[in-house]
Amino acid sequence: MSNLKEVRVPDLGNVSGAAIIEIPIKVGESIQAEQALITLESDKASMDIPAPFAGKVKEIKVKVGDKVSKGDFIVLLEVGADAAAVEEKPAPKTETTAPKVLQETAKPTETATATVNTDDTAISSAEDDQGDDVHAGPGVRRLAREFGLDLNQIKGTGQKGRVVKEDLQNFVKSRLSQTGQSSGTGSGLPSAPQIDFSQFGETENKPLSRIKKLSAQYLHRNWLLVPHVTQFNDADITELEAFRKAQAAFAAKQNVKLTPLVFIMKAVVTALKAFPAFNSSLSADGEQLILKKYFHIGIAVDTPEGLVVPVIRDVDKKSLLELAKELAEVSNKARLKQLSSADMQGSSFTISSLGGIGGTAFTPIVNLPDVAILGVSKAQFKPQYQDGEFIPRLMLPLCLSYDHRVIDGAEGARFIVFLADCLSDIRRWLL
Ligand code: CAO
């Protein structure tokens, strides 16, 4: 059940023929009691005419530029059964026939910024406090005050450059979108723009796996927290590879496959013993280095669900064959999604080997709380200059990323050179 009610200009004191400078409502819009219907401007001041009750705007009888006086019909409102009148009014009669048009004159309300008052002297200029030189109606000024906006910063698009409600809305929208671009993550970091890619062609949304979502969080955190440096070097593994191949049959008899990775793990442990800072973590307060006396190596494993990093413990105490066996078991477990979180904790250094796939180099992300990670790419024969001639040698690309807060560049270079030497001559491990 609804009633149609006419809203008329209230008594404006000694003001008549005030110009309408703004109509902040639209036909079809639902409005609240006391919401500004029109803004008037007289010689002395500007003022809002508030809605005497809530309702839906059926018709607007005036337009910007019209001059109105007391009693002029400005808006037709449809008032529902639940419409809240500002003042106590008799309950609307129950209608059984077509809605009846009632008349209502807007009345000043205490909360309507006191801009309309029947007292001659009280048609206050709401062009008060901030933005005094700016043309804006009382409702707009009130809104600006509520949102803490400086009207001087807002370009008015109304008559004579007047700031209207839409200008405030557009200003706030543009500020919010700028905020989104510059500090969308809440940490002063820019956030990625939201783009509707379907405008460029066909697309399909595929949810990320749980593992991908988790690793994304860790990788992003580590990327942001650790000042990374990546140092590259090639290790000559010609002899190591000859030895590995020679042992292949022996390993196979024990159901083990010896890949270069287990040799790299052993060489890394030798290097970690020589450079203990690489086998450490930085304390949370950044004041101390926690040196680890154990050698637990995290191994990045590629699975269909995403990257996981199980930890092989006590690498220093295990033989190459034991390591190869454990590596096979652990990577199998990873691909079957059977790793527990304990299986992935406690590393003191990490290795990410892409050697079985290819590529020449990459920059791995330090796996916090480790301070360094070794990336391994595919070994390839490359010409090496020896004794006045180029000879083919199997060169293994090593990529060492480290936390520059803990490790200096010179130390990083010494570590990777030492490691390459260990791989070039595995007898070094015995020393
Ligand atoms: N250079 C040349 N060949 C290499 C090599 C290298 N550095 N490393 C491995 N290979 C060879 C192996 O000898 C093996 O050859 P054969 O099949 O002829 O014997 C082949 O490549 C495949 O090795 P593999 O990858 O199965 O075994 P692995 O022990 O080297 O690695 C594992 C095991 C689990 C680390 C690996 O399977 C894997 O998942 N790697 C991806 C890690 C990853 O995703 N890292 C990126 C992290 S950042 O996003």
PDB file of C-alpha atoms in Angstrom, residues 56-264:
ATOM      1  CA  LYS A  56      10.373   7.009  -3.639  1.00  0.00           C
ATOM      2  CA  VAL A  57      10.686   9.968  -6.005  1.00  0.00           C
ATOM      3  CA  LYS A  58       7.846   9.695  -8.519  1.00  0.00           C
ATOM      4  CA  GLU A  59       8.174  13.104 -10.150  1.00  0.00           C
ATOM      5  CA  ILE A  60      10.350  16.176  -9.894  1.00  0.00           C
ATOM      6  CA  LYS A  61       8.278  19.225 -10.725  1.00  0.00           C
ATOM      7  CA  VAL A  62      11.128  21.730 -10.962  1.00  0.00           C
ATOM      8  CA  LYS A  63      14.486  22.030 -12.689  1.00  0.00           C
ATOM      9  CA  VAL A  64      17.789  23.721 -11.955  1.00  0.00           C
ATOM     10  CA  GLY A  65      17.446  27.466 -12.579  1.00  0.00           C
ATOM     11  CA  ASP A  66      13.750  27.646 -11.647  1.00  0.00           C
ATOM     12  CA  LYS A  67      12.813  30.196  -9.006  1.00  0.00           C
ATOM     13  CA  VAL A  68      10.553  28.983  -6.235  1.00  0.00           C
ATOM     14  CA  SER A  69       8.714  30.452  -3.280  1.00  0.00           C
ATOM     15  CA  LYS A  70       6.719  29.127  -0.348  1.00  0.00           C
ATOM     16  CA  GLY A  71       4.092  26.603  -1.373  1.00  0.00           C
ATOM     17  CA  ASP A  72       5.506  25.724  -4.789  1.00  0.00           C
ATOM     18  CA  PHE A  73       5.115  22.056  -5.667  1.00  0.00           C
ATOM     19  CA  ILE A  74       8.594  20.570  -6.030  1.00  0.00           C
ATOM     20  CA  VAL A  75       8.497  16.788  -5.725  1.00  0.00           C
ATOM     21  CA  LEU A  76       5.936  13.991  -5.804  1.00  0.00           C
ATOM     22  CA  LEU A  77       6.895  11.205  -3.416  1.00  0.00           C
ATOM     23  CA  GLU A  78       5.468   7.737  -3.145  1.00  0.00           C
ATOM     24  CA  VAL A  79       5.341   6.914   0.514  1.00  0.00           C
ATOM     25  CA  GLY A  80       5.218   3.253   1.502  1.00  0.00           C
ATOM     26  CA  ALA A  81       3.559   1.854   4.556  1.00  0.00           C
ATOM     27  CA  ASP A  82       6.942   1.794   6.270  1.00  0.00           C
ATOM     28  CA  ALA A  83       7.886   5.350   5.363  1.00  0.00           C
ATOM     29  CA  ALA A  84       9.307   7.160   8.355  1.00  0.00           C
ATOM     30  CA  ALA A  85       7.979  10.659   8.711  1.00  0.00           C
ATOM     31  CA  VAL A  86      10.197  13.162  10.427  1.00  0.00           C
ATOM     32  CA  GLU A  87       7.459  14.331  12.634  1.00  0.00           C
ATOM     33  CA  GLU A  88       4.706  12.405  14.224  1.00  0.00           C
ATOM     34  CA  LYS A  89       1.812  12.270  11.829  1.00  0.00           C
ATOM     35  CA  PRO A  90      -1.462  10.417  11.989  1.00  0.00           C
ATOM     36  CA  ALA A  91      -1.097   6.942  10.603  1.00  0.00           C
ATOM     37  CA  PRO A  92      -2.040   6.890   6.933  1.00  0.00           C
ATOM     38  CA  LYS A  93      -5.496   5.546   6.306  1.00  0.00           C
ATOM     39  CA  THR A  94      -5.740   2.108   4.850  1.00  0.00           C
ATOM     40  CA  GLU A  95      -6.471   2.516   1.177  1.00  0.00           C
ATOM     41  CA  THR A  96      -8.616   0.073  -0.690  1.00  0.00           C
ATOM     42  CA  THR A  97      -8.793   2.110  -3.860  1.00  0.00           C
ATOM     43  CA  ALA A  98      -6.185   3.706  -6.118  1.00  0.00           C
ATOM     44  CA  PRO A  99      -3.447   5.693  -4.334  1.00  0.00           C
ATOM     45  CA  LYS A 100      -4.559   9.144  -3.382  1.00  0.00           C
ATOM     46  CA  VAL A 101      -2.397  12.232  -3.841  1.00  0.00           C
ATOM     47  CA  LEU A 102      -1.864  14.005  -0.545  1.00  0.00           C
ATOM     48  CA  GLN A 103      -0.163  17.326  -0.029  1.00  0.00           C
ATOM     49  CA  GLU A 104       2.761  17.852   2.276  1.00  0.00           C
ATOM     50  CA  THR A 105       4.921  20.829   2.879  1.00  0.00           C
ATOM     51  CA  ALA A 106       8.554  20.255   3.689  1.00  0.00           C
ATOM     52  CA  LYS A 107       9.312  21.431   7.170  1.00  0.00           C
ATOM     53  CA  PRO A 108      12.593  22.386   8.719  1.00  0.00           C
ATOM     54  CA  THR A 109      14.152  19.650  10.712  1.00  0.00           C
ATOM     55  CA  GLU A 110      16.807  19.952  13.345  1.00  0.00           C
ATOM     56  CA  THR A 111      19.145  17.685  11.557  1.00  0.00           C
ATOM     57  CA  ALA A 112      18.799  19.244   8.168  1.00  0.00           C
ATOM     58  CA  THR A 113      21.850  21.420   8.807  1.00  0.00           C
ATOM     59  CA  ALA A 114      19.473  24.083  10.080  1.00  0.00           C
ATOM     60  CA  THR A 115      19.530  25.675   6.686  1.00  0.00           C
ATOM     61  CA  VAL A 116      15.797  26.168   6.410  1.00  0.00           C
ATOM     62  CA  ASN A 117      14.160  27.993   9.193  1.00  0.00           C
ATOM     63  CA  THR A 118      10.980  29.926   9.472  1.00  0.00           C
ATOM     64  CA  ASP A 119      12.724  32.568  11.503  1.00  0.00           C
ATOM     65  CA  ASP A 120      13.547  35.528   9.197  1.00  0.00           C
ATOM     66  CA  THR A 121      16.999  35.927  10.507  1.00  0.00           C
ATOM     67  CA  ALA A 122      17.780  32.273  10.706  1.00  0.00           C
ATOM     68  CA  ILE A 123      18.178  31.419   7.061  1.00  0.00           C
ATOM     69  CA  SER A 124      21.741  30.682   7.847  1.00  0.00           C
ATOM     70  CA  SER A 125      24.515  30.800   5.399  1.00  0.00           C
ATOM     71  CA  ALA A 126      25.773  27.284   5.358  1.00  0.00           C
ATOM     72  CA  GLU A 127      28.787  28.454   3.407  1.00  0.00           C
ATOM     73  CA  ASP A 128      30.609  28.183   6.676  1.00  0.00           C
ATOM     74  CA  ASP A 129      33.952  26.794   7.781  1.00  0.00           C
ATOM     75  CA  GLN A 130      36.211  25.216   5.204  1.00  0.00           C
ATOM     76  CA  GLY A 131      35.954  25.980   1.497  1.00  0.00           C
ATOM     77  CA  ASP A 132      34.381  29.366   2.120  1.00  0.00           C
ATOM     78  CA  ASP A 133      35.247  30.554  -1.346  1.00  0.00           C
ATOM     79  CA  VAL A 134      33.800  27.452  -2.923  1.00  0.00           C
ATOM     80  CA  HIS A 135      30.227  27.433  -4.212  1.00  0.00           C
ATOM     81  CA  ALA A 136      28.414  24.516  -2.635  1.00  0.00           C
ATOM     82  CA  GLY A 137      25.065  23.880  -1.007  1.00  0.00           C
ATOM     83  CA  PRO A 138      24.654  23.044   2.670  1.00  0.00           C
ATOM     84  CA  GLY A 139      23.995  19.369   2.005  1.00  0.00           C
ATOM     85  CA  VAL A 140      27.185  19.078  -0.001  1.00  0.00           C
ATOM     86  CA  ARG A 141      29.095  20.940   2.688  1.00  0.00           C
ATOM     87  CA  ARG A 142      27.715  18.647   5.346  1.00  0.00           C
ATOM     88  CA  LEU A 143      28.697  15.592   3.338  1.00  0.00           C
ATOM     89  CA  ALA A 144      32.156  17.034   2.745  1.00  0.00           C
ATOM     90  CA  ARG A 145      32.519  17.635   6.469  1.00  0.00           C
ATOM     91  CA  GLU A 146      31.372  14.106   7.294  1.00  0.00           C
ATOM     92  CA  PHE A 147      33.975  12.607   4.958  1.00  0.00           C
ATOM     93  CA  GLY A 148      36.669  15.079   5.972  1.00  0.00           C
ATOM     94  CA  LEU A 149      36.950  16.420   2.427  1.00  0.00           C
ATOM     95  CA  ASP A 150      38.377  19.806   1.598  1.00  0.00           C
ATOM     96  CA  LEU A 151      35.984  21.466  -0.846  1.00  0.00           C
ATOM     97  CA  ASN A 152      38.827  23.590  -2.195  1.00  0.00           C
ATOM     98  CA  GLN A 153      40.296  20.441  -3.721  1.00  0.00           C
ATOM     99  CA  ILE A 154      37.115  19.460  -5.509  1.00  0.00           C
ATOM    100  CA  LYS A 155      36.278  20.720  -8.964  1.00  0.00           C
ATOM    101  CA  GLY A 156      32.654  21.791  -9.192  1.00  0.00           C
ATOM    102  CA  THR A 157      30.651  20.838 -12.248  1.00  0.00           C
ATOM    103  CA  GLY A 158      27.421  22.581 -11.243  1.00  0.00           C
ATOM    104  CA  GLN A 159      26.250  25.991 -12.357  1.00  0.00           C
ATOM    105  CA  LYS A 160      28.987  28.605 -12.044  1.00  0.00           C
ATOM    106  CA  GLY A 161      31.428  25.897 -10.949  1.00  0.00           C
ATOM    107  CA  ARG A 162      29.290  24.892  -8.017  1.00  0.00           C
ATOM    108  CA  VAL A 163      30.363  21.702  -6.218  1.00  0.00           C
ATOM    109  CA  VAL A 164      27.475  19.246  -6.335  1.00  0.00           C
ATOM    110  CA  LYS A 165      26.978  15.869  -4.690  1.00  0.00           C
ATOM    111  CA  GLU A 166      28.231  13.981  -7.756  1.00  0.00           C
ATOM    112  CA  ASP A 167      31.480  15.951  -7.593  1.00  0.00           C
ATOM    113  CA  LEU A 168      32.037  14.684  -4.049  1.00  0.00           C
ATOM    114  CA  GLN A 169      31.228  11.136  -5.094  1.00  0.00           C
ATOM    115  CA  ASN A 170      33.562  11.295  -8.071  1.00  0.00           C
ATOM    116  CA  PHE A 171      36.311  12.817  -5.945  1.00  0.00           C
ATOM    117  CA  VAL A 172      36.050  10.052  -3.346  1.00  0.00           C
ATOM    118  CA  LYS A 173      35.929   7.364  -6.066  1.00  0.00           C
ATOM    119  CA  SER A 174      39.025   8.689  -7.765  1.00  0.00           C
ATOM    120  CA  ARG A 175      40.900   8.946  -4.452  1.00  0.00           C
ATOM    121  CA  LEU A 176      39.946   5.370  -3.590  1.00  0.00           C
ATOM    122  CA  SER A 177      41.115   4.061  -6.929  1.00  0.00           C
ATOM    123  CA  GLN A 178      44.410   5.943  -6.545  1.00  0.00           C
ATOM    124  CA  THR A 179      44.789   4.395  -3.111  1.00  0.00           C
ATOM    125  CA  GLY A 180      44.158   1.003  -4.655  1.00  0.00           C
ATOM    126  CA  GLN A 181      46.933   1.588  -7.174  1.00  0.00           C
ATOM    127  CA  SER A 182      49.482   2.930  -4.763  1.00  0.00           C
ATOM    128  CA  SER A 183      48.939   1.014  -1.563  1.00  0.00           C
ATOM    129  CA  GLY A 184      46.389  -1.662  -2.273  1.00  0.00           C
ATOM    130  CA  THR A 185      48.070  -4.226  -0.103  1.00  0.00           C
ATOM    131  CA  GLY A 186      47.881  -1.975   2.922  1.00  0.00           C
ATOM    132  CA  SER A 187      51.681  -2.104   3.195  1.00  0.00           C
ATOM    133  CA  GLY A 188      52.479   0.724   0.841  1.00  0.00           C
ATOM    134  CA  LEU A 189      52.884  -1.756  -2.019  1.00  0.00           C
ATOM    135  CA  PRO A 190      50.971  -1.378  -5.239  1.00  0.00           C
ATOM    136  CA  SER A 191      48.335  -3.977  -5.975  1.00  0.00           C
ATOM    137  CA  ALA A 192      47.799  -5.510  -9.376  1.00  0.00           C
ATOM    138  CA  PRO A 193      45.140  -3.778 -11.459  1.00  0.00           C
ATOM    139  CA  GLN A 194      41.876  -5.664 -11.918  1.00  0.00           C
ATOM    140  CA  ILE A 195      41.453  -6.259 -15.617  1.00  0.00           C
ATOM    141  CA  ASP A 196      38.598  -7.837 -17.495  1.00  0.00           C
ATOM    142  CA  PHE A 197      40.673  -9.908 -19.926  1.00  0.00           C
ATOM    143  CA  SER A 198      37.597 -11.115 -21.779  1.00  0.00           C
ATOM    144  CA  GLN A 199      37.637  -7.755 -23.541  1.00  0.00           C
ATOM    145  CA  PHE A 200      40.734  -8.991 -25.408  1.00  0.00           C
ATOM    146  CA  GLY A 201      39.542 -12.515 -26.216  1.00  0.00           C
ATOM    147  CA  GLU A 202      38.157 -15.735 -24.777  1.00  0.00           C
ATOM    148  CA  THR A 203      39.244 -16.599 -21.227  1.00  0.00           C
ATOM    149  CA  GLU A 204      38.608 -19.283 -18.613  1.00  0.00           C
ATOM    150  CA  ASN A 205      39.014 -18.994 -14.848  1.00  0.00           C
ATOM    151  CA  LYS A 206      40.842 -21.897 -13.196  1.00  0.00           C
ATOM    152  CA  PRO A 207      41.121 -21.876  -9.385  1.00  0.00           C
ATOM    153  CA  LEU A 208      44.649 -22.240  -7.992  1.00  0.00           C
ATOM    154  CA  SER A 209      45.443 -25.444  -6.119  1.00  0.00           C
ATOM    155  CA  ARG A 210      45.851 -25.263  -2.351  1.00  0.00           C
ATOM    156  CA  ILE A 211      49.587 -25.870  -2.719  1.00  0.00           C
ATOM    157  CA  LYS A 212      49.949 -23.092  -5.273  1.00  0.00           C
ATOM    158  CA  LYS A 213      48.070 -20.680  -3.036  1.00  0.00           C
ATOM    159  CA  LEU A 214      50.236 -21.581  -0.051  1.00  0.00           C
ATOM    160  CA  SER A 215      53.521 -21.442  -1.934  1.00  0.00           C
ATOM    161  CA  ALA A 216      52.440 -18.140  -3.487  1.00  0.00           C
ATOM    162  CA  GLN A 217      52.163 -16.667   0.004  1.00  0.00           C
ATOM    163  CA  TYR A 218      55.589 -17.956   1.083  1.00  0.00           C
ATOM    164  CA  LEU A 219      57.330 -16.960  -2.114  1.00  0.00           C
ATOM    165  CA  HIS A 220      55.823 -13.494  -2.075  1.00  0.00           C
ATOM    166  CA  ARG A 221      56.761 -12.993   1.574  1.00  0.00           C
ATOM    167  CA  ASN A 222      60.306 -14.225   1.016  1.00  0.00           C
ATOM    168  CA  TRP A 223      60.695 -12.127  -2.108  1.00  0.00           C
ATOM    169  CA  LEU A 224      59.669  -9.030  -0.170  1.00  0.00           C
ATOM    170  CA  LEU A 225      61.540  -9.693   3.067  1.00  0.00           C
ATOM    171  CA  VAL A 226      64.883 -10.867   1.750  1.00  0.00           C
ATOM    172  CA  PRO A 227      67.256  -8.550  -0.083  1.00  0.00           C
ATOM    173  CA  HIS A 228      68.333 -11.068  -2.722  1.00  0.00           C
ATOM    174  CA  VAL A 229      71.574 -11.323  -4.625  1.00  0.00           C
ATOM    175  CA  THR A 230      72.134 -14.151  -7.093  1.00  0.00           C
ATOM    176  CA  GLN A 231      75.650 -15.268  -7.944  1.00  0.00           C
ATOM    177  CA  PHE A 232      76.327 -17.553 -10.931  1.00  0.00           C
ATOM    178  CA  ASN A 233      79.098 -20.014 -11.622  1.00  0.00           C
ATOM    179  CA  ASP A 234      79.723 -23.103 -13.749  1.00  0.00           C
ATOM    180  CA  ALA A 235      81.131 -26.261 -12.208  1.00  0.00           C
ATOM    181  CA  ASP A 236      83.123 -28.612 -14.414  1.00  0.00           C
ATOM    182  CA  ILE A 237      81.465 -31.965 -13.649  1.00  0.00           C
ATOM    183  CA  THR A 238      83.090 -33.965 -16.461  1.00  0.00           C
ATOM    184  CA  GLU A 239      84.813 -36.321 -14.028  1.00  0.00           C
ATOM    185  CA  LEU A 240      81.901 -36.459 -11.618  1.00  0.00           C
ATOM    186  CA  GLU A 241      79.599 -37.433 -14.477  1.00  0.00           C
ATOM    187  CA  ALA A 242      81.993 -40.159 -15.599  1.00  0.00           C
ATOM    188  CA  PHE A 243      82.028 -41.533 -12.057  1.00  0.00           C
ATOM    189  CA  ARG A 244      78.222 -41.274 -11.749  1.00  0.00           C
ATOM    190  CA  LYS A 245      77.712 -43.181 -15.003  1.00  0.00           C
ATOM    191  CA  ALA A 246      80.241 -45.777 -13.967  1.00  0.00           C
ATOM    192  CA  GLN A 247      78.282 -46.399 -10.775  1.00  0.00           C
ATOM    193  CA  ALA A 248      74.888 -46.492 -12.480  1.00  0.00           C
ATOM    194  CA  ALA A 249      74.785 -50.275 -12.799  1.00  0.00           C
ATOM    195  CA  PHE A 250      75.961 -50.730  -9.210  1.00  0.00           C
ATOM    196  CA  ALA A 251      73.268 -48.327  -8.016  1.00  0.00           C
ATOM    197  CA  ALA A 252      70.621 -49.969 -10.172  1.00  0.00           C
ATOM    198  CA  LYS A 253      71.347 -53.328  -8.493  1.00  0.00           C
ATOM    199  CA  GLN A 254      70.240 -51.677  -5.293  1.00  0.00           C
ATOM    200  CA  ASN A 255      67.171 -50.220  -6.988  1.00  0.00           C
ATOM    201  CA  VAL A 256      68.619 -46.745  -6.804  1.00  0.00           C
ATOM    202  CA  LYS A 257      69.102 -44.136  -9.534  1.00  0.00           C
ATOM    203  CA  LEU A 258      72.064 -41.863  -8.997  1.00  0.00           C
ATOM    204  CA  THR A 259      71.334 -38.447 -10.462  1.00  0.00           C
ATOM    205  CA  PRO A 260      73.713 -35.462 -10.271  1.00  0.00           C
ATOM    206  CA  LEU A 261      71.543 -34.024  -7.495  1.00  0.00           C
ATOM    207  CA  VAL A 262      72.798 -36.285  -4.717  1.00  0.00           C
ATOM    208  CA  PHE A 263      76.395 -35.371  -5.571  1.00  0.00           C
ATOM    209  CA  ILE A 264      75.388 -31.723  -5.453  1.00  0.00           C
TER     210      ILE A 264
END
